[in-house]
Amino acid sequence: MNVRRDPRVPLTTAAGLGAVAIVVALVTGGSAPVVTAVAGVVTGLLSAVSLIMAASRVTPGHRRQPAAWRWMAAGSLTWLLGVGVRPVADGTPFVLTFADLLILAGSVLLAIGCGLSVKPPAYTRGVIRQAADAYLGAASVFAVAWVAVLGPAFRRAEDTGAFFVALALPVICLLATCAVTPAVAASRSGNRVVGLTGVGVLAAITVAELATALARLGGDHPPLVAGLLVPALLLVLAVTPWVEQDRPARPLTAALTAAAPLVLVAVATLVATLHAIGGSRDAALAVVAASVVLVLLGRLFVLLVETAGMRRLVDVGEQQLRRLAENTGDVVLVCDPEGVVQEAGPGLEATYGYRPEDLACRPIFDYVHPEDLPAVQALLSRMTDEDDGPEQEGGTRVSCRFRASDGTWRPTETVAARHVRDDDLVLVTIRDLSDQVALRNQVTHLTFHDGVTGLPNRAYFEERAREVLTRRGAAGTAVIFLDLDGFTAVNDSVGHASGDHLLGQAARRLRSAVRADDTLARWGGDEFAVLLEGGASGGMSGGASGGGDAQTAIDLAERLVRAVSNEPFRVADRDIALTASVGVAFAEEDLSSGDLLRNADVAMSRAKELGGRRVEVFATHMHADVVRRLEIASDLQRALLENQFAIEYQPVVDLATSRVTAVEALIRWWRGGTFVPPEQFLGPAEDTGIIVPLSEWILREACQEVAAWRASSWDIGLALNLSARQIMAPRFVETVSEALSDSGLPASALTLEVIEEMLVEDAGEMIGRLSELRALGVRLAIDDFGTGYASLAFLRQLPVDMIKIDPSFVSGLGRDDTLTLLTRTIVQLGNDLGLIVVAEGIERPEQLDLLRKMGCTRGQGYLVARPMTARGVDDLMPGTPLQNTA
């Protein structure tokens, strides 16, 4: 045992040694009662202080119980008070004094503390049985003491009443000791050492008080040894709270604790019998013996009642177990150790179609699947093993398949247990798991399959790709990603239910195009994925080479494009034509499945960016482009917060007079001192939504600048390009109105430009937003006119003020007769409709001359004026006549 390292332990030890020194000194120079009293007071006080200090150190929830120690401390203090006043009280004529009552109270408090110091067992005996055992033990010890000591003293006593009154205190102490000793002795608690020491103190008090009672009856003082026994044990009690055990003490077994009172009764009976054989006739001993017999009979009666109750509980439990098994659909079989069925429950026929007599006297092994037979045999063997039994490693539960009367194998869970009444029989419970297994299979299918198309889903595809690359490596493995072009418009026009119907048709077409060994899955949304496991030798790598396997993958990708594009889909009583963008990626050595899927996705996105209805094979630069776009997207937000953007203005001039009529605001980004071309960041800005706050900033800044120029009597207009995301942003119309109001720029001086493709993609809501702007007085222009395919129709639906000829037409003027004719046609169309026509991209003098001859009124380009800062536009004001943009 290890002493706890605490500063108060040496103090307690020193105090104990001092107390011993005091006792020795008193022994050598004082009378026995005084020495006993002083030793008792000192040691009792030390014990109480030590217990209180130890209790104060224990935190709540600690395995020790400080409350018990406080009870024992109170008992020590009460006992020392009794011992301290006893020398004075002994001079009274009473047999029992006030000091004796204090000692009795202290003993009871000590007994309570001993009982509380240990944790009670989970299943305690009844109070009657505990009291009976305590009485049996005390009566047996009393009987032995009567034969040895008390009987002769009784016969010498002159006053029998005083004799029995004097014995009341030690008898009560004996009862208290016998009451708590079994619980403390059988406890596994860590406080068992303190409890056992307390029991020793109680036993010492009992012996000392017995000696005191006998001495009083004889008119003498009690022996000094008996008086110092209690102080010695109190010193031990003072130390034990500060001692910890390295391991819990091994308690007495429950059987030994329960048998202890009976052993004491047997010893007392033997002593009394020998005493009676010797010719002694003792009424007191006879009374004690009779009471012991009566208590034994009472205890036997209680035991019989408890046994009958337990037997009824066993019967009821067995019946409830059977009913529970039958109500839950379980089948209960009673088998012998060889597996022969002795009895079958009534649920057998309802679950498996057998009558109970069909299985009677037949081995259960005949109905178990051969593959599961060893596990069932081992289960029954464990049940009949006398040494290990059901607690042996391996458990009492196995999963197996049980044959039904129709010949089908049903998945079951079988539980075996020893029969309650007969250890030679085994109770086997069979639970049918057919519904659970079917449900589990259904959940597994739903987990790894798409509910719309019935194809494997993304989770299954990723797991399959990982498995193929792990097992086969890169040789012959490729992944194809396919996206349906324009599918979003299908959901918006005919609804999501019809869109799901179209996805089902697309899945069937794709399934018919791939090989039986290929894995086709719905990746998500309108995207599909195909895993080609290959088969020819020589892997496919990088798209640059790969022999026949690479060509096989590309041919399959082109088939998938044709499967989607060749025929329209029939949805909601209408034909819808779709195309597909396909990306192909080939596995390489040391390339993970995640990277392979990412490469195919990047290739598919590249095919979509290039216009769709095409196949793109992944190349390394594609991934670099994606990474670069992601880096730019992540820097855009910071650039907006740090004011890294600037605005340049490209003048729009009257081609007849070369006078500036308007400026087009162009965004510029200086990223860490490096110029980033607009074509590199406008796309990511549109994708991430940064284009919305960025366009609001451009609008406010440009309106403020142009309003300042107009305040200088320069009638100049402002042109801004709009993206689809800007127009569809919440409060876009309000934002434009607020910018005009804050800057003071007239709405007629602002021209907003849109491209034709934006009008085609979401015509209804887009035209509605633009019409609201037109109602404010803002002018509208169609940018890159002539490159779309629905221009004339939208000129009729949406009133515009201006069309801008795409630079691709202007670049061919004077060199390409077709482009020259188309440009002339566009100019003539605009003039006939009363629109302002602006030619973009004028870079050569001959282009300018031809446009003037065609009647084009406005133009912009490097030949006319390059984009410039606001300061450069300021230089154009002096000497520039006032112009009207109407």
PDB file of N, CA, C and O in Angstrom, residues 32-63:
ATOM      1  N   ALA A  32      -5.429   2.925  36.422  1.00  0.00           N
ATOM      2  CA  ALA A  32      -5.957   2.335  35.183  1.00  0.00           C
ATOM      3  C   ALA A  32      -7.105   3.135  34.609  1.00  0.00           C
ATOM      4  O   ALA A  32      -7.140   3.402  33.400  1.00  0.00           O
ATOM      5  N   PRO A  33      -8.133   3.571  35.387  1.00  0.00           N
ATOM      6  CA  PRO A  33      -9.231   4.341  34.793  1.00  0.00           C
ATOM      7  C   PRO A  33      -8.763   5.645  34.173  1.00  0.00           C
ATOM      8  O   PRO A  33      -9.211   6.040  33.106  1.00  0.00           O
ATOM      9  N   VAL A  34      -7.834   6.334  34.890  1.00  0.00           N
ATOM     10  CA  VAL A  34      -7.352   7.617  34.357  1.00  0.00           C
ATOM     11  C   VAL A  34      -6.549   7.394  33.090  1.00  0.00           C
ATOM     12  O   VAL A  34      -6.688   8.125  32.098  1.00  0.00           O
ATOM     13  N   VAL A  35      -5.663   6.390  33.100  1.00  0.00           N
ATOM     14  CA  VAL A  35      -4.863   6.104  31.898  1.00  0.00           C
ATOM     15  C   VAL A  35      -5.763   5.759  30.735  1.00  0.00           C
ATOM     16  O   VAL A  35      -5.588   6.232  29.608  1.00  0.00           O
ATOM     17  N   THR A  36      -6.754   4.936  30.964  1.00  0.00           N
ATOM     18  CA  THR A  36      -7.680   4.548  29.902  1.00  0.00           C
ATOM     19  C   THR A  36      -8.433   5.754  29.361  1.00  0.00           C
ATOM     20  O   THR A  36      -8.622   5.914  28.156  1.00  0.00           O
ATOM     21  N   ALA A  37      -8.868   6.631  30.310  1.00  0.00           N
ATOM     22  CA  ALA A  37      -9.627   7.807  29.889  1.00  0.00           C
ATOM     23  C   ALA A  37      -8.769   8.738  29.052  1.00  0.00           C
ATOM     24  O   ALA A  37      -9.182   9.230  27.990  1.00  0.00           O
ATOM     25  N   VAL A  38      -7.537   9.023  29.537  1.00  0.00           N
ATOM     26  CA  VAL A  38      -6.661   9.936  28.796  1.00  0.00           C
ATOM     27  C   VAL A  38      -6.300   9.363  27.434  1.00  0.00           C
ATOM     28  O   VAL A  38      -6.332  10.045  26.404  1.00  0.00           O
ATOM     29  N   ALA A  39      -5.950   8.077  27.384  1.00  0.00           N
ATOM     30  CA  ALA A  39      -5.595   7.457  26.103  1.00  0.00           C
ATOM     31  C   ALA A  39      -6.782   7.462  25.144  1.00  0.00           C
ATOM     32  O   ALA A  39      -6.646   7.718  23.946  1.00  0.00           O
ATOM     33  N   GLY A  40      -7.981   7.192  25.701  1.00  0.00           N
ATOM     34  CA  GLY A  40      -9.169   7.192  24.846  1.00  0.00           C
ATOM     35  C   GLY A  40      -9.471   8.561  24.282  1.00  0.00           C
ATOM     36  O   GLY A  40      -9.826   8.720  23.110  1.00  0.00           O
ATOM     37  N   VAL A  41      -9.353   9.608  25.156  1.00  0.00           N
ATOM     38  CA  VAL A  41      -9.636  10.972  24.688  1.00  0.00           C
ATOM     39  C   VAL A  41      -8.646  11.389  23.609  1.00  0.00           C
ATOM     40  O   VAL A  41      -9.020  11.936  22.555  1.00  0.00           O
ATOM     41  N   VAL A  42      -7.353  11.150  23.842  1.00  0.00           N
ATOM     42  CA  VAL A  42      -6.343  11.586  22.871  1.00  0.00           C
ATOM     43  C   VAL A  42      -6.504  10.853  21.547  1.00  0.00           C
ATOM     44  O   VAL A  42      -6.534  11.452  20.464  1.00  0.00           O
ATOM     45  N   THR A  43      -6.613   9.531  21.599  1.00  0.00           N
ATOM     46  CA  THR A  43      -6.705   8.765  20.347  1.00  0.00           C
ATOM     47  C   THR A  43      -8.038   8.993  19.640  1.00  0.00           C
ATOM     48  O   THR A  43      -8.124   9.027  18.409  1.00  0.00           O
ATOM     49  N   GLY A  44      -9.116   9.153  20.450  1.00  0.00           N
ATOM     50  CA  GLY A  44     -10.404   9.444  19.822  1.00  0.00           C
ATOM     51  C   GLY A  44     -10.387  10.779  19.103  1.00  0.00           C
ATOM     52  O   GLY A  44     -10.939  10.933  18.009  1.00  0.00           O
ATOM     53  N   LEU A  45      -9.755  11.780  19.748  1.00  0.00           N
ATOM     54  CA  LEU A  45      -9.657  13.090  19.107  1.00  0.00           C
ATOM     55  C   LEU A  45      -8.821  13.024  17.837  1.00  0.00           C
ATOM     56  O   LEU A  45      -9.169  13.599  16.794  1.00  0.00           O
ATOM     57  N   LEU A  46      -7.691  12.318  17.890  1.00  0.00           N
ATOM     58  CA  LEU A  46      -6.865  12.153  16.685  1.00  0.00           C
ATOM     59  C   LEU A  46      -7.645  11.465  15.564  1.00  0.00           C
ATOM     60  O   LEU A  46      -7.580  11.860  14.394  1.00  0.00           O
ATOM     61  N   SER A  47      -8.362  10.444  15.925  1.00  0.00           N
ATOM     62  CA  SER A  47      -9.140   9.720  14.914  1.00  0.00           C
ATOM     63  C   SER A  47     -10.196  10.622  14.287  1.00  0.00           C
ATOM     64  O   SER A  47     -10.374  10.655  13.066  1.00  0.00           O
ATOM     65  N   ALA A  48     -10.914  11.377  15.120  1.00  0.00           N
ATOM     66  CA  ALA A  48     -11.963  12.252  14.594  1.00  0.00           C
ATOM     67  C   ALA A  48     -11.378  13.325  13.687  1.00  0.00           C
ATOM     68  O   ALA A  48     -11.899  13.598  12.593  1.00  0.00           O
ATOM     69  N   VAL A  49     -10.290  13.973  14.127  1.00  0.00           N
ATOM     70  CA  VAL A  49      -9.671  15.030  13.300  1.00  0.00           C
ATOM     71  C   VAL A  49      -9.169  14.464  11.980  1.00  0.00           C
ATOM     72  O   VAL A  49      -9.344  15.053  10.909  1.00  0.00           O
ATOM     73  N   SER A  50      -8.518  13.298  12.055  1.00  0.00           N
ATOM     74  CA  SER A  50      -7.994  12.696  10.826  1.00  0.00           C
ATOM     75  C   SER A  50      -9.119  12.358   9.849  1.00  0.00           C
ATOM     76  O   SER A  50      -9.018  12.603   8.643  1.00  0.00           O
ATOM     77  N   LEU A  51     -10.219  11.789  10.371  1.00  0.00           N
ATOM     78  CA  LEU A  51     -11.341  11.440   9.492  1.00  0.00           C
ATOM     79  C   LEU A  51     -11.971  12.680   8.877  1.00  0.00           C
ATOM     80  O   LEU A  51     -12.334  12.696   7.692  1.00  0.00           O
ATOM     81  N   ILE A  52     -12.128  13.753   9.661  1.00  0.00           N
ATOM     82  CA  ILE A  52     -12.733  14.983   9.128  1.00  0.00           C
ATOM     83  C   ILE A  52     -11.830  15.609   8.067  1.00  0.00           C
ATOM     84  O   ILE A  52     -12.289  16.074   7.016  1.00  0.00           O
ATOM     85  N   MET A  53     -10.513  15.637   8.319  1.00  0.00           N
ATOM     86  CA  MET A  53      -9.587  16.194   7.330  1.00  0.00           C
ATOM     87  C   MET A  53      -9.597  15.372   6.043  1.00  0.00           C
ATOM     88  O   MET A  53      -9.590  15.915   4.931  1.00  0.00           O
ATOM     89  N   ALA A  54      -9.618  14.051   6.169  1.00  0.00           N
ATOM     90  CA  ALA A  54      -9.651  13.197   4.979  1.00  0.00           C
ATOM     91  C   ALA A  54     -10.946  13.384   4.198  1.00  0.00           C
ATOM     92  O   ALA A  54     -10.955  13.401   2.960  1.00  0.00           O
ATOM     93  N   ALA A  55     -12.074  13.529   4.925  1.00  0.00           N
ATOM     94  CA  ALA A  55     -13.357  13.735   4.255  1.00  0.00           C
ATOM     95  C   ALA A  55     -13.390  15.055   3.501  1.00  0.00           C
ATOM     96  O   ALA A  55     -13.984  15.167   2.431  1.00  0.00           O
ATOM     97  N   SER A  56     -12.731  16.096   4.047  1.00  0.00           N
ATOM     98  CA  SER A  56     -12.736  17.407   3.384  1.00  0.00           C
ATOM     99  C   SER A  56     -11.903  17.405   2.115  1.00  0.00           C
ATOM    100  O   SER A  56     -12.087  18.260   1.256  1.00  0.00           O
ATOM    101  N   ARG A  57     -10.999  16.466   1.959  1.00  0.00           N
ATOM    102  CA  ARG A  57     -10.158  16.390   0.758  1.00  0.00           C
ATOM    103  C   ARG A  57     -10.835  15.649  -0.382  1.00  0.00           C
ATOM    104  O   ARG A  57     -10.399  15.725  -1.531  1.00  0.00           O
ATOM    105  N   VAL A  58     -11.892  14.938  -0.137  1.00  0.00           N
ATOM    106  CA  VAL A  58     -12.547  14.122  -1.163  1.00  0.00           C
ATOM    107  C   VAL A  58     -13.538  14.984  -1.928  1.00  0.00           C
ATOM    108  O   VAL A  58     -14.414  15.606  -1.348  1.00  0.00           O
ATOM    109  N   THR A  59     -13.382  15.036  -3.250  1.00  0.00           N
ATOM    110  CA  THR A  59     -14.287  15.827  -4.088  1.00  0.00           C
ATOM    111  C   THR A  59     -15.549  15.028  -4.379  1.00  0.00           C
ATOM    112  O   THR A  59     -15.546  13.793  -4.331  1.00  0.00           O
ATOM    113  N   PRO A  60     -16.663  15.717  -4.701  1.00  0.00           N
ATOM    114  CA  PRO A  60     -17.898  14.995  -5.057  1.00  0.00           C
ATOM    115  C   PRO A  60     -17.677  14.097  -6.256  1.00  0.00           C
ATOM    116  O   PRO A  60     -17.003  14.472  -7.216  1.00  0.00           O
ATOM    117  N   GLY A  61     -18.256  12.940  -6.242  1.00  0.00           N
ATOM    118  CA  GLY A  61     -18.101  11.983  -7.337  1.00  0.00           C
ATOM    119  C   GLY A  61     -16.895  11.091  -7.191  1.00  0.00           C
ATOM    120  O   GLY A  61     -16.695  10.171  -7.974  1.00  0.00           O
ATOM    121  N   HIS A  62     -16.038  11.348  -6.144  1.00  0.00           N
ATOM    122  CA  HIS A  62     -14.888  10.483  -5.908  1.00  0.00           C
ATOM    123  C   HIS A  62     -15.360   9.121  -5.427  1.00  0.00           C
ATOM    124  O   HIS A  62     -16.426   8.990  -4.832  1.00  0.00           O
ATOM    125  N   ARG A  63     -14.528   8.105  -5.676  1.00  0.00           N
ATOM    126  CA  ARG A  63     -14.963   6.761  -5.316  1.00  0.00           C
ATOM    127  C   ARG A  63     -15.035   6.578  -3.807  1.00  0.00           C
ATOM    128  O   ARG A  63     -15.663   5.637  -3.325  1.00  0.00           O
TER     129      ARG A  63
END
